[in-house]
């Protein structure tokens, strides 16, 4: 699988629970890799862009078989799957997690084949980040997992996405089930 990144340099900070959003991304990446198993062209593109208002858009695009029309309307419902060994909960959980962040998760078929999943998250600005980290570190419900931070206290989407995409490719290549 060829993995490409297309990051908008203006998109580097988001407000997010690190563990939850990593779970969403890992699920989308694994699903994309698995969808390309029978494809001659196996390309995974992960991109970020500024969205409407204070939102960023993160997209995961594959060159797999695409979404069957009969699955499109049920894609995010629990226990709906087209995988032989899938449970049908990954996308449902992912949508719930993104919704809980005030974002949105949706899928589109790509012209020429494949699928692109988009998710939105709230963009963080310097003053937001300090407040968010302080709240998270004081909250027993988040266990301190609130932001994908680099050593300067900034959310590092690039490094996080790079590491997660490699995990997804490795896991799918080893025959591991999706999240």
Coordinates of N, CA and C in Angstrom, one line a residue:
X1 N 0.9 -1.2 0.0 CA 0.0 0.0 0.0 C 0.9 1.2 0.0
X2 N 0.6 2.1 -0.9 CA 1.3 3.4 -1.0 C 0.6 4.4 -0.2
X3 N 1.2 5.0 0.8 CA 0.6 6.0 1.7 C 1.1 7.4 1.3
X4 N 0.2 8.3 1.1 CA 0.6 9.7 0.8 C -0.1 10.6 1.8
X5 N 0.5 11.7 2.1 CA 0.0 12.7 3.0 C -0.2 14.0 2.3
X6 N -1.3 14.7 2.5 CA -1.5 16.0 1.9 C -2.0 16.9 3.0
X7 N -1.1 17.5 3.8 CA -1.5 18.3 4.9 C -1.5 19.8 4.6
X8 N -2.6 20.5 4.9 CA -2.6 21.9 4.8 C -1.8 22.4 6.0
X9 N -0.8 23.2 5.7 CA 0.1 23.7 6.8 C -0.7 24.6 7.8
X10 N -1.8 25.2 7.4 CA -2.6 26.0 8.3 C -3.4 25.1 9.4
X11 N -3.4 23.8 9.1 CA -4.2 22.9 10.0 C -3.2 22.1 10.9
X12 N -3.0 22.6 12.1 CA -2.1 21.8 13.0 C -2.6 21.6 14.4
X13 N -3.6 22.3 14.8 CA -4.1 22.2 16.1 C -5.6 21.9 16.1
X14 N -6.0 20.9 16.8 CA -7.4 20.5 17.0 C -7.7 20.2 18.5
X15 N -9.0 20.4 18.9 CA -9.4 20.0 20.2 C -9.9 18.6 20.1
X16 N -9.3 17.7 20.8 CA -9.7 16.3 20.6 C -9.2 15.4 21.8
X17 N -10.0 14.4 22.1 CA -9.5 13.4 23.0 C -8.6 12.5 22.2
X18 N -7.4 12.4 22.6 CA -6.3 11.7 21.8 C -6.7 10.3 21.6
X19 N -7.1 9.6 22.6 CA -7.4 8.1 22.5 C -8.6 7.9 21.6
X20 N -9.6 8.7 21.7 CA -10.8 8.5 20.9 C -10.6 8.8 19.5
X21 N -9.9 9.9 19.2 CA -9.7 10.2 17.8 C -8.7 9.3 17.1
X22 N -7.7 8.8 17.9 CA -6.8 7.8 17.4 C -7.6 6.5 17.0
X23 N -8.6 6.2 17.8 CA -9.4 5.0 17.5 C -10.2 5.2 16.2
X24 N -10.8 6.4 16.1 CA -11.5 6.7 14.8 C -10.6 6.6 13.6
X25 N -9.4 7.2 13.7 CA -8.5 7.2 12.6 C -7.9 5.8 12.3
X26 N -7.6 5.1 13.3 CA -7.1 3.7 13.1 C -8.2 2.9 12.4
X27 N -9.4 3.0 12.8 CA -10.5 2.3 12.2 C -10.6 2.7 10.7
X28 N -10.6 3.9 10.4 CA -10.8 4.4 9.0 C -9.6 3.9 8.2
X29 N -8.4 4.0 8.7 CA -7.2 3.5 8.0 C -7.2 2.0 7.7
X30 N -7.5 1.3 8.7 CA -7.6 -0.2 8.6 C -8.7 -0.6 7.6
X31 N -9.9 0.0 7.7 CA -10.9 -0.2 6.7 C -10.4 0.1 5.3
X32 N -9.7 1.2 5.1 CA -9.3 1.6 3.8 C -8.3 0.5 3.2
X33 N -7.3 0.1 4.1 CA -6.4 -0.9 3.7 C -7.1 -2.2 3.3
X34 N -8.0 -2.6 4.1 CA -8.7 -3.9 3.8 C -9.6 -3.7 2.6
X35 N -10.1 -2.6 2.3 CA -10.9 -2.4 1.1 C -10.1 -2.5 -0.2
X36 N -8.8 -2.3 -0.1 CA -7.9 -2.3 -1.2 C -7.3 -3.7 -1.5
X37 N -7.6 -4.7 -0.7 CA -7.0 -6.0 -0.7 C -7.0 -6.6 -2.2
X38 N -8.1 -6.5 -2.9 CA -8.1 -7.1 -4.2 C -7.8 -6.1 -5.3
X39 N -7.4 -4.9 -5.0 CA -7.2 -3.8 -6.0 C -5.8 -3.9 -6.6
X40 N -5.7 -3.6 -7.9 CA -4.4 -3.5 -8.5 C -3.6 -2.2 -8.0
X41 N -4.4 -1.1 -7.9 CA -3.8 0.1 -7.4 C -4.2 0.2 -6.0
X42 N -3.2 0.3 -5.1 CA -3.5 0.4 -3.6 C -2.8 1.6 -3.1
X43 N -3.6 2.7 -3.0 CA -3.1 4.0 -2.6 C -4.0 4.6 -1.5
X44 N -3.4 4.9 -0.4 CA -4.1 5.5 0.7 C -3.6 7.0 0.9
X45 N -4.6 7.9 0.8 CA -4.2 9.3 0.9 C -4.9 9.9 2.2
X46 N -4.1 10.5 3.0 CA -4.6 11.1 4.2 C -4.3 12.6 4.1
X47 N -5.4 13.4 4.2 CA -5.3 14.8 4.0 C -6.0 15.6 5.1
X48 N -5.5 16.9 5.3 CA -6.2 17.8 6.2 C -6.4 19.1 5.4
X49 N -7.5 19.8 5.8 CA -7.8 21.1 5.1 C -8.6 21.9 6.1
X50 N -8.6 23.2 5.9 CA -9.5 24.1 6.7 C -10.9 23.8 6.2
X51 N -11.8 23.7 7.2 CA -13.2 23.6 6.9 C -14.0 24.9 7.1
X52 N -15.3 24.7 7.3 CA -16.1 25.9 7.5 C -16.0 26.3 9.0
X53 N -16.0 27.6 9.2 CA -15.9 28.2 10.6 C -14.6 27.8 11.2
X54 N -14.8 27.2 12.4 CA -13.6 26.8 13.2 C -13.3 25.3 13.1
X55 N -13.7 24.7 12.0 CA -13.6 23.3 11.8 C -12.4 23.0 10.9
X56 N -11.8 21.8 11.1 CA -10.8 21.3 10.1 C -11.5 20.0 9.5
X57 N -11.0 19.7 8.3 CA -11.5 18.4 7.7 C -10.3 17.5 7.5
X58 N -10.5 16.3 8.0 CA -9.5 15.3 7.9 C -10.1 14.2 7.0
X59 N -9.4 13.8 5.9 CA -9.9 12.9 4.9 C -9.0 11.6 4.8
X60 N -9.6 10.5 4.7 CA -8.9 9.2 4.4 C -9.5 8.7 3.1
X61 N -8.7 8.6 2.1 CA -9.1 8.2 0.8 C -8.4 6.9 0.3
X62 N -9.2 6.0 -0.3 CA -8.6 4.7 -0.7 C -8.9 4.5 -2.2
X63 N -8.3 3.5 -2.8 CA -8.6 3.1 -4.2 C -9.2 1.7 -4.2
X64 N -10.0 1.4 -3.2 CA -10.6 0.1 -3.1 C -11.8 0.0 -4.0
X65 N -12.7 -1.0 -3.6 CA -13.8 -1.3 -4.4 C -15.0 -0.3 -4.2
X66 N -14.9 0.6 -3.3 CA -15.9 1.5 -3.0 C -17.0 1.0 -2.1
X67 N -18.1 1.8 -1.9 CA -19.2 1.4 -1.1 C -20.3 0.9 -1.9
X68 N -20.8 -0.3 -1.7 CA -21.9 -0.8 -2.4 C -23.1 0.1 -2.2
X69 N -23.9 0.3 -3.2 CA -25.1 1.2 -3.0 C -26.0 0.8 -1.9
X70 N -26.2 -0.5 -1.7 CA -27.1 -1.0 -0.7 C -26.5 -0.8 0.7
X71 N -25.2 -0.6 0.8 CA -24.6 -0.3 2.1 C -24.5 1.2 2.5
X72 N -24.6 2.0 1.5 CA -24.4 3.4 1.6 C -25.3 4.0 2.7
X73 N -26.6 3.6 2.7 CA -27.6 4.2 3.6 C -27.5 3.6 5.0
X74 N -26.7 2.5 5.2 CA -26.6 1.9 6.5 C -25.2 1.9 7.0
X75 N -24.4 2.6 6.4 CA -22.9 2.6 6.7 C -22.6 2.8 8.1
X76 N -23.2 3.7 8.8 CA -22.9 4.0 10.2 C -23.8 3.4 11.2
X77 N -24.7 2.4 10.8 CA -25.5 1.7 11.7 C -24.8 0.6 12.4
X78 N -25.0 0.3 13.7 CA -24.3 -0.8 14.3 C -24.7 -2.1 13.7
X79 N -23.8 -3.0 13.7 CA -23.9 -4.4 13.3 C -24.3 -4.6 11.8
X80 N -23.9 -3.6 11.0 CA -24.0 -3.7 9.6 C -22.6 -3.8 9.0
X81 N -22.4 -4.9 8.3 CA -21.0 -5.0 7.7 C -21.1 -5.8 6.4
X82 N -20.1 -5.7 5.6 CA -19.9 -6.5 4.4 C -18.7 -7.3 4.5
X83 N -18.0 -7.3 5.6 CA -16.8 -8.1 5.9 C -17.2 -9.5 6.4
X84 N -16.5 -10.4 5.9 CA -16.7 -11.8 6.3 C -16.6 -12.0 7.8
X85 N -15.5 -11.4 8.4 CA -15.3 -11.6 9.8 C -15.5 -10.3 10.6
X86 N -16.2 -9.3 10.0 CA -16.4 -8.1 10.7 C -17.7 -8.1 11.7
X87 N -17.7 -7.3 12.7 CA -18.8 -7.2 13.6 C -19.7 -6.1 13.2
X88 N -19.3 -5.1 12.4 CA -20.1 -4.0 12.0 C -20.3 -2.9 13.1
X89 N -19.3 -2.8 13.9 CA -19.4 -1.7 15.0 C -18.4 -0.6 14.8
X90 N -17.4 -0.8 14.0 CA -16.3 0.2 13.9 C -16.7 1.6 13.4
X91 N -17.5 1.6 12.3 CA -17.9 2.9 11.8 C -19.0 3.5 12.7
X92 N -19.8 2.7 13.3 CA -20.8 3.2 14.2 C -20.2 3.9 15.4
X93 N -19.2 3.2 16.0 CA -18.5 3.8 17.1 C -17.7 5.0 16.7
X94 N -17.1 5.0 15.5 CA -16.3 6.1 15.0 C -17.2 7.4 14.9
X95 N -18.4 7.2 14.3 CA -19.3 8.3 14.1 C -19.8 8.8 15.5
X96 N -20.1 8.0 16.4 CA -20.5 8.4 17.8 C -19.3 9.2 18.4
X97 N -18.1 8.8 18.3 CA -17.0 9.5 18.8 C -16.8 10.9 18.2
X98 N -16.9 10.9 16.9 CA -16.7 12.2 16.2 C -17.8 13.1 16.5
X99 N -19.1 12.6 16.6 CA -20.2 13.4 17.0 C -20.0 14.0 18.4
X100 N -19.5 13.2 19.3 CA -19.2 13.7 20.7 C -18.2 14.8 20.7
X101 N -17.4 15.0 19.7 CA -16.5 16.1 19.6 C -17.0 17.3 18.9
X102 N -18.3 17.2 18.6 CA -19.0 18.3 17.8 C -18.6 18.3 16.4
X103 N -18.1 17.2 15.9 CA -17.8 17.1 14.5 C -18.8 16.2 13.7
X104 N -18.3 15.9 12.5 CA -19.2 15.1 11.6 C -18.3 14.1 10.9
X105 N -18.9 12.9 10.6 CA -18.2 11.8 9.9 C -19.1 11.4 8.7
X106 N -18.6 11.4 7.5 CA -19.4 10.9 6.4 C -18.4 10.3 5.3
X107 N -19.0 9.6 4.4 CA -18.3 9.0 3.3 C -18.8 9.4 2.0
X108 N -18.0 9.3 1.0 CA -18.3 9.6 -0.4 C -17.6 8.6 -1.3
X109 N -18.3 8.2 -2.3 CA -17.7 7.4 -3.4 C -16.8 8.3 -4.2
X110 N -15.7 7.8 -4.6 CA -14.8 8.5 -5.5 C -15.0 8.2 -7.0
X111 N -14.9 9.2 -7.8 CA -15.1 9.0 -9.2 C -13.9 8.1 -9.6
X112 N -14.1 7.0 -10.4 CA -13.1 6.1 -10.8 C -12.9 5.0 -9.8
X113 N -13.6 4.9 -8.7 CA -13.5 3.9 -7.7 C -12.8 4.3 -6.4
X114 N -13.2 3.6 -5.4 CA -12.7 3.9 -4.0 C -13.6 4.8 -3.2
X115 N -13.2 5.1 -2.0 CA -14.0 5.8 -1.1 C -13.2 6.8 -0.4
X116 N -13.8 7.9 0.0 CA -13.1 8.9 0.9 C -14.0 9.1 2.1
X117 N -13.5 9.0 3.3 CA -14.2 9.3 4.5 C -13.6 10.7 5.0
X118 N -14.6 11.5 5.4 CA -14.2 12.8 5.9 C -14.7 12.9 7.3
X119 N -13.9 13.6 8.2 CA -14.3 13.9 9.5 C -13.9 15.3 9.8
X120 N -14.8 16.0 10.6 CA -14.4 17.3 11.0 C -14.2 17.4 12.5
X121 N -13.3 18.2 12.9 CA -12.9 18.5 14.3 C -12.8 20.0 14.5
X122 N -13.0 20.4 15.7 CA -12.8 21.8 16.0 C -11.4 22.2 16.0
X123 N -11.1 23.3 15.3 CA -9.7 23.8 15.3 C -9.4 24.5 16.6
X124 N -8.2 24.3 17.1 CA -7.8 25.0 18.3 C -6.8 26.1 18.0
X125 N -7.0 27.1 18.8 CA -6.0 28.3 18.7 C -5.3 28.3 20.0
X126 N -4.2 29.0 20.1 CA -3.3 29.0 21.2 C -4.0 29.1 22.6
X127 N -4.9 30.1 22.7 CA -5.6 30.3 24.0 C -6.5 29.1 24.3
X128 N -7.1 28.5 23.3 CA -8.0 27.4 23.4 C -7.2 26.2 23.9
X129 N -6.0 26.0 23.4 CA -5.2 24.8 23.7 C -4.9 24.8 25.2
X130 N -4.4 25.9 25.7 CA -4.0 26.0 27.1 C -5.2 25.7 28.0
X131 N -6.3 26.3 27.7 CA -7.6 26.0 28.5 C -8.0 24.6 28.4
X132 N -7.9 24.0 27.2 CA -8.3 22.6 27.0 C -7.4 21.6 27.8
X133 N -6.1 21.8 27.7 CA -5.2 20.9 28.4 C -5.4 21.1 29.9
X134 N -5.6 22.3 30.4 CA -5.8 22.4 31.8 C -7.1 21.7 32.3
X135 N -8.1 21.8 31.5 CA -9.4 21.1 31.9 C -9.2 19.6 31.8
X136 N -8.5 19.1 30.8 CA -8.3 17.7 30.6 C -7.4 17.1 31.7
X137 N -6.4 17.8 32.1 CA -5.5 17.3 33.1 C -6.2 17.3 34.4
X138 N -7.2 18.1 34.6 CA -7.9 18.1 35.9 C -9.1 17.2 35.9
X139 N -9.5 16.6 34.8 CA -10.7 15.8 34.7 C -10.3 14.4 34.8
X140 N -11.0 13.7 35.8 CA -10.7 12.3 35.9 C -11.3 11.4 34.8
X141 N -12.3 12.0 34.1 CA -13.0 11.2 33.0 C -12.2 11.1 31.8
X142 N -11.2 12.0 31.6 CA -10.4 11.9 30.3 C -9.1 11.3 30.5
X143 N -8.7 11.1 31.7 CA -7.4 10.5 32.0 C -6.2 11.2 31.4
X144 N -6.4 12.5 31.1 CA -5.3 13.3 30.5 C -5.1 13.1 29.1
X145 N -6.0 12.3 28.4 CA -5.8 12.1 27.0 C -6.7 13.1 26.2
X146 N -6.3 14.3 26.0 CA -7.2 15.3 25.4 C -6.6 15.8 24.1
X147 N -5.4 15.9 23.9 CA -4.8 16.5 22.7 C -3.6 15.7 22.2
X148 N -3.4 15.7 20.9 CA -2.3 15.1 20.3 C -1.2 16.1 20.3
X149 N -0.3 16.1 21.4 CA 0.6 17.1 21.6 C 2.0 16.8 21.2
X150 N 2.7 17.8 20.7 CA 4.2 17.6 20.5 C 4.9 18.1 21.7
X151 N 6.2 18.2 21.6 CA 7.0 18.6 22.8 C 6.8 20.1 23.1
X152 N 6.3 20.9 22.2 CA 6.0 22.3 22.5 C 4.6 22.6 23.0
X153 N 3.8 21.5 23.2 CA 2.5 21.6 23.7 C 1.5 21.9 22.6
X154 N 1.9 21.6 21.3 CA 1.0 21.8 20.2 C 0.5 20.5 19.7
X155 N -0.7 20.4 19.2 CA -1.3 19.2 18.7 C -0.6 18.9 17.4
X156 N 0.0 17.7 17.3 CA 0.8 17.3 16.1 C 0.0 16.3 15.3
X157 N -0.8 16.8 14.3 CA -1.6 15.9 13.5 C -0.7 15.1 12.6
X158 N 0.3 15.7 12.0 CA 1.1 15.0 11.0 C 1.8 13.7 11.6
X159 N 2.4 13.8 12.7 CA 3.1 12.7 13.4 C 2.1 11.6 13.8
X160 N 1.0 12.1 14.3 CA 0.0 11.1 14.8 C -0.6 10.3 13.6
X161 N -0.9 11.0 12.5 CA -1.5 10.3 11.3 C -0.5 9.4 10.7
X162 N 0.8 9.8 10.7 CA 1.8 9.0 10.1 C 2.0 7.7 10.9
X163 N 2.0 7.8 12.2 CA 2.1 6.6 13.0 C 0.9 5.7 12.9
X164 N -0.3 6.3 12.9 CA -1.5 5.5 12.8 C -1.6 4.8 11.4
X165 N -1.2 5.5 10.4 CA -1.3 4.8 9.0 C -0.4 3.6 8.9
X166 N 0.8 3.8 9.5 CA 1.7 2.6 9.5 C 1.2 1.5 10.3
X167 N 0.5 1.7 11.5 CA -0.1 0.7 12.3 C -1.2 0.0 11.5
X168 N -2.0 0.8 10.8 CA -3.1 0.2 10.0 C -2.6 -0.7 8.9
X169 N -1.6 -0.2 8.1 CA -1.0 -1.0 7.1 C -0.4 -2.3 7.6
X170 N 0.4 -2.2 8.7 CA 1.0 -3.4 9.3 C -0.1 -4.4 9.8
X171 N -1.1 -3.9 10.5 CA -2.1 -4.8 11.0 C -2.9 -5.5 9.9
X172 N -3.3 -4.7 8.9 CA -4.1 -5.3 7.8 C -3.2 -6.3 7.0
X173 N -1.9 -6.0 6.8 CA -1.0 -6.9 6.1 C -0.8 -8.2 6.9
X174 N -1.0 -8.1 8.2 CA -0.8 -9.3 9.0 C -2.1 -10.1 9.2
X175 N -3.2 -9.6 8.6 CA -4.4 -10.3 8.6 C -5.3 -9.9 9.9
X176 N -4.9 -8.8 10.6 CA -5.6 -8.5 11.8 C -7.0 -8.0 11.4
X177 N -8.0 -8.2 12.2 CA -9.3 -7.7 12.0 C -9.4 -6.2 12.2
X178 N -10.3 -5.5 11.5 CA -10.5 -4.1 11.7 C -10.9 -3.8 13.1
X179 N -10.8 -2.5 13.5 CA -11.2 -2.1 14.8 C -12.7 -2.1 15.0

